[in-house]
Coordinates of C-alpha atoms in Angstrom, one line a residue:
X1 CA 2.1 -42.6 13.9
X2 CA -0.2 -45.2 13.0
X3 CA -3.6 -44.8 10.2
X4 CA -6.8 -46.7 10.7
X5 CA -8.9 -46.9 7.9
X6 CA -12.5 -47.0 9.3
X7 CA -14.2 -45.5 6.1
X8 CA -15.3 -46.9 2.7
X9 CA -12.3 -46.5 0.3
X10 CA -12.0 -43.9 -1.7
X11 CA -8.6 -43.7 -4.5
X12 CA -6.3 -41.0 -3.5
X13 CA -7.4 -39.5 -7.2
X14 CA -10.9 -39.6 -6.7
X15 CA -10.9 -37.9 -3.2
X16 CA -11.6 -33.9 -3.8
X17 CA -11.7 -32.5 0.2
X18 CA -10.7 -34.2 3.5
X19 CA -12.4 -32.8 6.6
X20 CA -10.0 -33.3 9.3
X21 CA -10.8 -32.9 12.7
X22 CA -8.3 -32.9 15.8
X23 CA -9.6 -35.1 19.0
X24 CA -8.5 -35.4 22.0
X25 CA -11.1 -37.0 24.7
X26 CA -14.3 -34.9 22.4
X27 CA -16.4 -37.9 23.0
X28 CA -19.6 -35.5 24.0
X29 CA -19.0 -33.4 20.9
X30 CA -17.6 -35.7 18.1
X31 CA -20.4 -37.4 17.0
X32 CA -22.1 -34.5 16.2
X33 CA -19.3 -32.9 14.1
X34 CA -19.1 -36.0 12.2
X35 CA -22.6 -35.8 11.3
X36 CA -22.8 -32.4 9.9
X37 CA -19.4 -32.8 7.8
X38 CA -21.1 -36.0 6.5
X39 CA -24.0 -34.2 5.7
X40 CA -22.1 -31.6 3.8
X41 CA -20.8 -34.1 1.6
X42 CA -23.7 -35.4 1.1
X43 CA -25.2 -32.7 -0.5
X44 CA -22.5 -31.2 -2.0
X45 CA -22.0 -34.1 -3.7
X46 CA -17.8 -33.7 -3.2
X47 CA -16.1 -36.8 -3.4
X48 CA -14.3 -36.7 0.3
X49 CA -13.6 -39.0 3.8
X50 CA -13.7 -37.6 7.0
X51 CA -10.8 -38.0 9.0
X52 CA -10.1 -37.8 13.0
X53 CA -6.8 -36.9 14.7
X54 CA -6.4 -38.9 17.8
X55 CA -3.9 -37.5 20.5
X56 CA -4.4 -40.1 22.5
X57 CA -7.7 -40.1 23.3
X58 CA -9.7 -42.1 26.7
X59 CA -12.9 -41.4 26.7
X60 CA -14.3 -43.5 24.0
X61 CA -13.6 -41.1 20.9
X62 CA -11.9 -43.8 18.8
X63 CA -14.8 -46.2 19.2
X64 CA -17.2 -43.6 18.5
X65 CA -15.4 -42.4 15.5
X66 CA -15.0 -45.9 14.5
X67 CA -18.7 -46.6 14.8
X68 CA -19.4 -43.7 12.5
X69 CA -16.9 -45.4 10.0
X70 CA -15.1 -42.6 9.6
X71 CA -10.8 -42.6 9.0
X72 CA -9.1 -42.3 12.5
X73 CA -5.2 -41.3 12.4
X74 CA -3.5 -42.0 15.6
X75 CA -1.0 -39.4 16.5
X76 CA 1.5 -40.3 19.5
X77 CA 3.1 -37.1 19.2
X78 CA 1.3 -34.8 21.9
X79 CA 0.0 -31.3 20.6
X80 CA -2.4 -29.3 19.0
X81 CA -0.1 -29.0 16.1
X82 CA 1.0 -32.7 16.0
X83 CA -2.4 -33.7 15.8
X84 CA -3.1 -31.7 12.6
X85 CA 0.1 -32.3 10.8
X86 CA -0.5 -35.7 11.2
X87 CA -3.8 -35.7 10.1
X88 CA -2.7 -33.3 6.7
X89 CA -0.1 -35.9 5.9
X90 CA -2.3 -39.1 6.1
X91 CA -5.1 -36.9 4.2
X92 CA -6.0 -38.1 0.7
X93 CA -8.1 -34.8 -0.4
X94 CA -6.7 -31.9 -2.8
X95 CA -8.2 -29.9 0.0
X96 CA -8.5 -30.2 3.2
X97 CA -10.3 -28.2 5.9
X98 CA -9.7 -28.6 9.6
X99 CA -11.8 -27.5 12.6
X100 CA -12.2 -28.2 16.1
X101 CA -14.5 -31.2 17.1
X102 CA -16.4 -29.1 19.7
X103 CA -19.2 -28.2 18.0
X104 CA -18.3 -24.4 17.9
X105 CA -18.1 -24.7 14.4
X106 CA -20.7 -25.6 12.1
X107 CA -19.3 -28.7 9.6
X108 CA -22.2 -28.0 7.5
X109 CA -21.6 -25.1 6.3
X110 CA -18.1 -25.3 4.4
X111 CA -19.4 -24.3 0.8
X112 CA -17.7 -20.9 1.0
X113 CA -14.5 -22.2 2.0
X114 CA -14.7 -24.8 -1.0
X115 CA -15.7 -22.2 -3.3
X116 CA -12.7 -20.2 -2.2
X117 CA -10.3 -23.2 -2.6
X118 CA -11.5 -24.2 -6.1
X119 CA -11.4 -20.5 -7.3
X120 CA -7.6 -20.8 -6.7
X121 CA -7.1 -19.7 -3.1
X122 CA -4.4 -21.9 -1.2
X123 CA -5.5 -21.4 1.8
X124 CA -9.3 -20.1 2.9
X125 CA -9.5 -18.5 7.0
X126 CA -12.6 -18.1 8.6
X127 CA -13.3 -15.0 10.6
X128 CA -15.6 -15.0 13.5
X129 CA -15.7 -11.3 13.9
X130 CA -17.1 -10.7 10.5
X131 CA -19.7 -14.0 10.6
X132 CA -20.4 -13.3 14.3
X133 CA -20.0 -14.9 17.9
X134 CA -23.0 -16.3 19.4
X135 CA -23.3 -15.1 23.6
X136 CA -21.4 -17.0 25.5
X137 CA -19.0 -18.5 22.5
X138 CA -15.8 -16.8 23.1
X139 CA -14.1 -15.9 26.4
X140 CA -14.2 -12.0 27.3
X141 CA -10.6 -12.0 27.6
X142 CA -9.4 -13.7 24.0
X143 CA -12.6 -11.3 22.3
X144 CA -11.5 -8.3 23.4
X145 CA -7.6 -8.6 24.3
X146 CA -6.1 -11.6 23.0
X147 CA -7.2 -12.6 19.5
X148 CA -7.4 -8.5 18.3
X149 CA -3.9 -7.6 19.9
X150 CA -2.2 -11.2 18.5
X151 CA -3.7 -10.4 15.1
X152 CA -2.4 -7.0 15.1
X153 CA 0.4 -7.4 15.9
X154 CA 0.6 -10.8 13.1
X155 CA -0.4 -8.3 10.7
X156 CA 2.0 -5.2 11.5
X157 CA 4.9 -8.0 11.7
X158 CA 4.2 -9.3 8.7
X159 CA 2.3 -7.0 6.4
X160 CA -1.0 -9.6 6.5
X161 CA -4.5 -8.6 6.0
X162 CA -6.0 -11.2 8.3
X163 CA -8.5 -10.0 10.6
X164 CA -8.7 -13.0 12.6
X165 CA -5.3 -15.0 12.9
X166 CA -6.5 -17.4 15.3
X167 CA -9.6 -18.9 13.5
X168 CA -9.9 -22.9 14.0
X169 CA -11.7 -23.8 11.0
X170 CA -9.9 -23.0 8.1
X171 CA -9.2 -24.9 4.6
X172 CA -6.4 -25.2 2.4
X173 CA -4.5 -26.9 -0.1
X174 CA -2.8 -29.8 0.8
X175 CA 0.2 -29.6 -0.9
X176 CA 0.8 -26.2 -0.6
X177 CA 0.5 -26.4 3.0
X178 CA 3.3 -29.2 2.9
X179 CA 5.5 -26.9 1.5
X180 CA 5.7 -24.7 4.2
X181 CA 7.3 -27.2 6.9
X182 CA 5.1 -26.6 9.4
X183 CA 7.3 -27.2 12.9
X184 CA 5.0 -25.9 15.8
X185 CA 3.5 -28.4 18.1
X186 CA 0.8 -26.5 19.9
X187 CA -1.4 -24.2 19.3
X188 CA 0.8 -21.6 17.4
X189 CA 0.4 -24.2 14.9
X190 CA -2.3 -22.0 13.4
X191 CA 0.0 -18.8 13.6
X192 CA 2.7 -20.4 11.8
X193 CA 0.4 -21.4 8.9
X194 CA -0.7 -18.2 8.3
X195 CA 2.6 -16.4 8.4
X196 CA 4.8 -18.9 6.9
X197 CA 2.2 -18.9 3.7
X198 CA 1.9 -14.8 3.9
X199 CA 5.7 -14.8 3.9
X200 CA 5.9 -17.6 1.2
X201 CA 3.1 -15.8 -1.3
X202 CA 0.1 -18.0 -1.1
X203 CA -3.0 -16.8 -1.8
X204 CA -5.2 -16.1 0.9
X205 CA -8.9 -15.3 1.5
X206 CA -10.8 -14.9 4.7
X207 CA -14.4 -15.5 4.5
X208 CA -17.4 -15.2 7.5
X209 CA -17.3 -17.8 10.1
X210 CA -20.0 -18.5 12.9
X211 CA -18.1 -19.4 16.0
X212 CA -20.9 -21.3 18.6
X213 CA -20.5 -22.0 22.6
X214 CA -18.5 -24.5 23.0
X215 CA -20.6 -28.0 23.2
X216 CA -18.6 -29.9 25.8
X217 CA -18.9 -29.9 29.6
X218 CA -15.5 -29.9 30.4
X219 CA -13.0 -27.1 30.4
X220 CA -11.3 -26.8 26.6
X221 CA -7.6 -27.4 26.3
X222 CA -6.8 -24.2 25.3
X223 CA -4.9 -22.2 28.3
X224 CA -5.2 -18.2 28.0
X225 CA -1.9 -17.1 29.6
X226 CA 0.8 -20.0 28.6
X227 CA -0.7 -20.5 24.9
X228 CA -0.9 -16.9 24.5
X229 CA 2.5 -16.4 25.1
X230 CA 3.2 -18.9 23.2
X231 CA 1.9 -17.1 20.1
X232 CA 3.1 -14.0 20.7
X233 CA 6.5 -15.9 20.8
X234 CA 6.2 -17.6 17.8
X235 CA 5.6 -13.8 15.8
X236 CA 8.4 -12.2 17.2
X237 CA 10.7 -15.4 16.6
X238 CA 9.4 -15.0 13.0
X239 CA 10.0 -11.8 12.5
X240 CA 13.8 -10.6 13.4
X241 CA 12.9 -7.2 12.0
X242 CA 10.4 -6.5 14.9
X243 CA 12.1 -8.5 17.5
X244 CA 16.1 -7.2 16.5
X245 CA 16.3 -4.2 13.7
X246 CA 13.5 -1.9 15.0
X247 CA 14.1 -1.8 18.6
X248 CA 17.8 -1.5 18.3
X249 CA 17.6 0.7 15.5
X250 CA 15.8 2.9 18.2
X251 CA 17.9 2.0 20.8
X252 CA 21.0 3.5 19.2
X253 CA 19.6 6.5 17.1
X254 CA 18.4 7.6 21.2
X255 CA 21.5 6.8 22.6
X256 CA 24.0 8.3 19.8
X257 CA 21.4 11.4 20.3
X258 CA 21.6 11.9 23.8
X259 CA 25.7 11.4 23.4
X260 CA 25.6 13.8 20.9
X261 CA 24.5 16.3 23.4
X262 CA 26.0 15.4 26.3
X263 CA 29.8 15.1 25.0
X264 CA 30.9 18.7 24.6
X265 CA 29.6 19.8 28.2
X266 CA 26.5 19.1 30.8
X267 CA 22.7 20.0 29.6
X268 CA 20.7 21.7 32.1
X269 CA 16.9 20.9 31.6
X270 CA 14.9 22.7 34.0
X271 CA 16.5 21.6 37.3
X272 CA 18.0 19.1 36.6
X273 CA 21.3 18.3 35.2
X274 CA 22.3 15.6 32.7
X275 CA 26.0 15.4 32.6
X276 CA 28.6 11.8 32.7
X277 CA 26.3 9.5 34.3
X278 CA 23.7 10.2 31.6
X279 CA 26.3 10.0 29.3
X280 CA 27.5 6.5 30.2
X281 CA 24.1 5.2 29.7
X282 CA 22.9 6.9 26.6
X283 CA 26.3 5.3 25.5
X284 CA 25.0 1.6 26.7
X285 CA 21.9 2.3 25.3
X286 CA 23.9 3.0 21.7
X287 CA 25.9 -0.6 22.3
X288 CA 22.7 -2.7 23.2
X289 CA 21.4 -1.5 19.9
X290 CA 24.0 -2.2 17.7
X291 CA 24.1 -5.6 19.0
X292 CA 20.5 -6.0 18.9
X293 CA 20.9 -4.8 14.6
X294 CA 23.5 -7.6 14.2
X295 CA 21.0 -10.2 16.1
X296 CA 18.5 -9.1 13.5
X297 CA 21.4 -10.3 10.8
X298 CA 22.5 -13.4 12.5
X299 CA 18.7 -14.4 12.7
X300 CA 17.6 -13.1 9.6
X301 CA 20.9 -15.6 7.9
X302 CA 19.7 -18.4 10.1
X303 CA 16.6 -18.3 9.5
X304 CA 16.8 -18.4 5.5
X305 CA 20.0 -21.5 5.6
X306 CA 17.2 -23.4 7.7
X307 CA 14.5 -22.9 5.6
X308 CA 12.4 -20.3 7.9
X309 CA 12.4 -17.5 6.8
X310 CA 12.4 -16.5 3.5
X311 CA 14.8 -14.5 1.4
X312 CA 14.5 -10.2 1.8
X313 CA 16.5 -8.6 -1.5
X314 CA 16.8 -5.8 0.7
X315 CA 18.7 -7.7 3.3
X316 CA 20.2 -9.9 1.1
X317 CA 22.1 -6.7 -0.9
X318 CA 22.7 -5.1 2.5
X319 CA 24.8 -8.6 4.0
X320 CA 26.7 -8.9 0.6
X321 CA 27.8 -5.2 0.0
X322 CA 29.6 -5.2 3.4
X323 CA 30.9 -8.5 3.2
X324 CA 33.4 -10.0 5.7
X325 CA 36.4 -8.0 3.9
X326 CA 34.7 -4.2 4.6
X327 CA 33.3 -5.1 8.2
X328 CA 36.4 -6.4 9.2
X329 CA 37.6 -2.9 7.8
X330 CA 35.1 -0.9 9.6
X331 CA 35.4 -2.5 12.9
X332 CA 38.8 -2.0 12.8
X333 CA 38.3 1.6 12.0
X334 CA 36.5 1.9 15.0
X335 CA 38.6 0.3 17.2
X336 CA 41.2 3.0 15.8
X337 CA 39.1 5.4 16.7
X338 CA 38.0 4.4 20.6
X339 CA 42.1 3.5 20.8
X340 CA 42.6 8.0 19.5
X341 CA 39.7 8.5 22.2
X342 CA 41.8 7.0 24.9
X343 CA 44.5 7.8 24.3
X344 CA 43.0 11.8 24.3
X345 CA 41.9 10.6 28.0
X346 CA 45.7 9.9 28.9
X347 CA 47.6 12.4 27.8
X348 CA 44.7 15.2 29.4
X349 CA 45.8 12.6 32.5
X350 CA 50.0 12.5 31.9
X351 CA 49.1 16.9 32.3
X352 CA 48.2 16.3 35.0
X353 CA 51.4 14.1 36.0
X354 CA 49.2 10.7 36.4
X355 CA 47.4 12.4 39.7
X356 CA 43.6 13.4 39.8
X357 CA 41.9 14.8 37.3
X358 CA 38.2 16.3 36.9
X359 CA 36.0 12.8 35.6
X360 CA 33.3 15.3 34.2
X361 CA 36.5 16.4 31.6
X362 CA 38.2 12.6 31.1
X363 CA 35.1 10.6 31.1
X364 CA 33.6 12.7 28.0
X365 CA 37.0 11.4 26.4
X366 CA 36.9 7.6 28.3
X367 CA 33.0 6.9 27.1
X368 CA 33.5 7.7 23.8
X369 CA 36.7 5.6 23.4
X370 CA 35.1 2.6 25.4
X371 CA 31.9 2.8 22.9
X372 CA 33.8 2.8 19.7
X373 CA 35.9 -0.1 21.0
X374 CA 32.9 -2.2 21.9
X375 CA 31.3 -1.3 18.7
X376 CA 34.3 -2.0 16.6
X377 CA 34.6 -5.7 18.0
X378 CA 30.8 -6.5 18.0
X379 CA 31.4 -5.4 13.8
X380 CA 34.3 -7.6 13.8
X381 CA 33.4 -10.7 15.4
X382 CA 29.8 -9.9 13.4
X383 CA 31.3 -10.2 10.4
X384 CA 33.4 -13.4 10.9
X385 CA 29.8 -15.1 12.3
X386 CA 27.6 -13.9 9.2
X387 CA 30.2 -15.3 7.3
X388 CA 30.5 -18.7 9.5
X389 CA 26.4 -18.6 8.5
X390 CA 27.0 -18.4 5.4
X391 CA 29.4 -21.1 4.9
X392 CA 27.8 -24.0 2.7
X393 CA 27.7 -27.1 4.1
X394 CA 28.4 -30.0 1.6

């Protein structure tokens, strides 16, 4: 990645705000969003530059951004994301805000988002529901499906109170944004900023954006379906709790339940009959869940060693008071148990001298004894791996 200093020089300690502005082929557009974030520091009198991401742009963006003597930062690395953390790192502001250089956002009009920032906020969102969406600005789809059920389902995951997660103009501290370690490429680049600094305990503010019809002729980069996904992907990756704990959690609480039941004879509901087949899979449903509760761990472990996630006290207490010593003990115990569950299952079989026997009477013994086995080695190979992830490297 190569900088391109195209504006007049300002020292690194004089410069207050950097608006940076992603590009990629905006040439009918970027003119215009230079202008208006020039005119804001104009009159706001903010010591500041204006700097343009390039991702590799052919239309003539670079020489038009050039010709407005603005900073250009050229960014080989392709992305959404790329783009901006390139642009944050070359920035020489305390704060920086960022927006698309469509026009759909109004460059003009940052005072709130300054105000915000120099009241102590580390990072300042704009929300288009609450400052309102002119006819025609946002796509049915991503108004009424995709940006309410992503932020959600952001804010459930991760206890935030952002109403709108996926907001492109947005400010923030420099530094603190450093911090974080922003990884994402594409566009989840803007979900990871807001839940690595929720999970990290920055301050954060929304305040009332207007979002505009897009000014460019051409189709925007942003694809409904694949970049969609790829949000919703980041969230769960980022949060082993909803992705892991809860649904295995469920999965076994059902399937222990329905064993429960089903063990000392067949339930007649109605109808119908629930006997062993039921029983074999309430019983998977109890081992996919248990695995899917260690997942959570491993993840959860991972996740802090690489500098993720951060740390949970309640998690924390939970991994050390088990420890490797008393989950090796309790997967053996379980093992222990499936082996007295079998062996139940062969001596109901050696009274019968080895011939057949009734499978609605052996399998309530054979289940039982298969589950507890499989359980008592996914806790003992569990607790060898947490501990492997725990190991510190020198």
């Amino acid at each position: 990645m190569s900088t391109k200093n195209n504006q007049k020089h300002i020292a690194d300690e004089e410069c207050k705000l950097s608006i940076l502005m992603p590009c990629l082929n905006e040439a009918e557009t970027l003119e215009t969003c230079i202008h208006k974030a020039g005119d804001f520091l104009q009159k706001s009198g903010m010591r500041g530059e204006i700097i343009i991401a390039d991702n590799g742009s052919t239309d003539g963006s670079i020489e038009l951004a050039t010709k407005a003597n603005v900073r250009v930062v050229h960014v080989t690395d392709k992305g959404y994301g790329s783009a901006l953390l390139g642009g944050i790192q070359a920035a020489r502001g305390e704060f920086i805000i960022m927006g698309d250089a469509d026009d759909s956002y109004n460059f003009s009009a940052l005072g709130p988002f300054v105000e915000a920032l120099e009241s102590g906020y580390d990072l300042v969102m704009g929300n288009r529901f609450k400052g309102g969406i002119r006819p025609g600005a946002m796509p049915f789809l991503h108004r009424y499906l995709g940006n309410p059920v992503l932020s959600w389902l952001a804010r459930l995951f991760f206890k935030s109170d952002i109403g709108d997660f996926h907001c492109g103009l947005r400010g923030f501290r420099r530094n603190a944004i450093l911090a974080l370690n922003l990884q994402t490429t594409g566009m989840e680049f803007a979900s990871e900023m807001i839940v690595k600094a929720t999970l990290h305990g920055l301050k954060i503010k929304e305040v009332p954006t207007i979002l505009y019809p897009d000014g460019r002729t051409r189709p925007p980069h942003l694809r409904t379906w694949s970049d969609g996904w790829r949000h919703l992907r980041f969230l769960l990756l980022y949060s082993p709790r909803w992705l892991f704990f809860y649904p295995g959690l469920a999965l076994t609480a059902l399937g222990t339940l329905i064993s429960a039941l089903l063990l000392p004879g067949p339930r007649a509901i109605g109808s119908v009959t629930l006997d062993i087949n039921t029983l074999m899979y309430a019983s998977l449903l109890t081992i996919v869940g248990v695995q899917a509760v260690l997942f959570s761990l491993f993840t959860y472990v991972f996740g802090v060693n690489a500098d993720l996630l951060p740390r949970d006290a309640l998690t924390e207490k939970f991994i050390e008071r088990i420890g490797l010593e008393k989950g090796i003990l309790l997967g053996i115990g379980m093992i222990l148990l499936g082996f007295a569950s079998s062996l139940g299952a062969l001596v109901y079989w050696r009274q019968n001298l080895f011939g057949p026997i009734d499978p609605t009477l052996s399998m309530r013994l054979v289940i039982p004894g298969a589950v507890l086995f499989a359980i008592g080695f996914q806790i003992l190979f569990a607790s060898f791996f947490l501990s492997i992830l725990n190991t510190k490297l020198k």
